[in-house]
């Protein structure tokens, strides 16, 4: 395989080297620095923002068919990058070949899913209430509304999914599908991977005759560039996947703008797993084995990794510990994440109320840490809010409860999470319903008898949750509904039919499903 050494930024249809300080990615498997990349600064940001602002009205007028063709072309161009994309992603992330091959399939699949969505056109949620001129005491006006593109969107690539949440991942696909130009702040851990995606995008833009400002890639290390991007007046929304500290910083910047904008941030989650008493009696060892595999998967660097286990006192802790110790050790994504993980595990191990069952912070190479499991009592867990904080890596904390009441108390102490899981077959037990009700309040997705790692890309998926899991719990960053984050609703009152957007015209020229006087309909309006 050939590894790309090109680490260019991409602005207004041109590849260029950032004029700022250079930085480099890191190969975590071989523990060595990769090719350096120049950081973009104010001048490059201004060029990207101007190009995106110029492209916005052009993209807003593109038909669903045109955008669908563009997205289909983009997916094909990503596939055409071939093994070079896989090899480059492996070098910059340490992720195995099979994982990245699957992630490439997911990336192209979600782009094509958005293409099908916008080609159908009904996603704009066209709603029409026709006039009633003789209504008493006041006439009813004709009011029609639909979702439209928002404008330039800033997208931040994630460290743990260099493809699926990278430069052309889910946030980018959703924003483009809605008709918005995007300005991507590439993650500094994989600049060469980001450049390859920009090459695929460049070919799609040229092939489909889209404006050059449809996409920009700004490479850069540090926080300044990202903060300046969010603060730029041309940007109308932000998509972010990363830490609570990073997401909150962008939220604060966006809120302090003269024109505040929404930040759709996916941040921290410990994804609690509740093991009910019947499981302990019937199949505890198999559940412990599955849970250990989920904790160690991808070196624990999944946003849905199970960082908390809640169950009754017994043998389950030792069973899980045994299975976890047998799991292969993975590689952390970069030295910064590795060092943060080591420090966090070491801090927990210093707590006298926490018992280390396996692993710890003593790995000789922080980039390849031990899989760790710790144990704490429910009483001490509830008394220490700091234990609710996510540790990003292959570690979980098992909370031992004396009874079901304590398990419920732990659930009530939870902050917002992406997921919560319940393992049980005793669906008629009276304690189950209140537990489910509580977990539904604090998690975007509740699973039964499964493991939280693995997110199905489908229309029903909810990948979000109450803060600090995400900044907007009513939205999702995965699935068809992700498109709605990057839209604005506009209404037209008593507007002449010829001036209306096609989705709202009487004849329904797009043949889409609309809400007509409160009822779903594909019919044309005859007047």
PDB file of C-alpha atoms in Angstrom, residues 242-244 267-271 300 302-305 344 348 386-393:
ATOM      1  CA  UNK A 242     -14.899  15.582  20.484  1.00  0.00           C
ATOM      2  CA  UNK A 243     -14.362  16.312  24.159  1.00  0.00           C
ATOM      3  CA  UNK A 244     -16.656  18.154  26.546  1.00  0.00           C
ATOM      4  CA  UNK A 267     -19.081  15.318  23.530  1.00  0.00           C
ATOM      5  CA  UNK A 268     -18.700  13.079  26.596  1.00  0.00           C
ATOM      6  CA  UNK A 269     -20.573   9.921  27.541  1.00  0.00           C
ATOM      7  CA  UNK A 270     -19.936   7.046  29.972  1.00  0.00           C
ATOM      8  CA  UNK A 271     -22.773   4.895  28.567  1.00  0.00           C
ATOM      9  CA  UNK A 300     -12.093   2.032  24.193  1.00  0.00           C
ATOM     10  CA  UNK A 302     -15.684   4.847  20.803  1.00  0.00           C
ATOM     11  CA  UNK A 303     -18.120   7.542  21.853  1.00  0.00           C
ATOM     12  CA  UNK A 304     -20.399   4.709  23.012  1.00  0.00           C
ATOM     13  CA  UNK A 305     -17.796   2.682  24.921  1.00  0.00           C
ATOM     14  CA  UNK A 344      -6.932   9.814  34.362  1.00  0.00           C
ATOM     15  CA  UNK A 348      -8.631   7.019  39.829  1.00  0.00           C
ATOM     16  CA  UNK A 386     -16.155  13.385  39.400  1.00  0.00           C
ATOM     17  CA  UNK A 387     -16.705   9.684  38.720  1.00  0.00           C
ATOM     18  CA  UNK A 388     -19.331  10.684  36.154  1.00  0.00           C
ATOM     19  CA  UNK A 389     -16.587  12.087  33.918  1.00  0.00           C
ATOM     20  CA  UNK A 390     -15.649  10.092  30.843  1.00  0.00           C
ATOM     21  CA  UNK A 391     -12.198   8.532  30.572  1.00  0.00           C
ATOM     22  CA  UNK A 392     -11.583   8.105  26.858  1.00  0.00           C
ATOM     23  CA  UNK A 393      -9.954   4.718  26.457  1.00  0.00           C
TER      24      UNK A 393
END
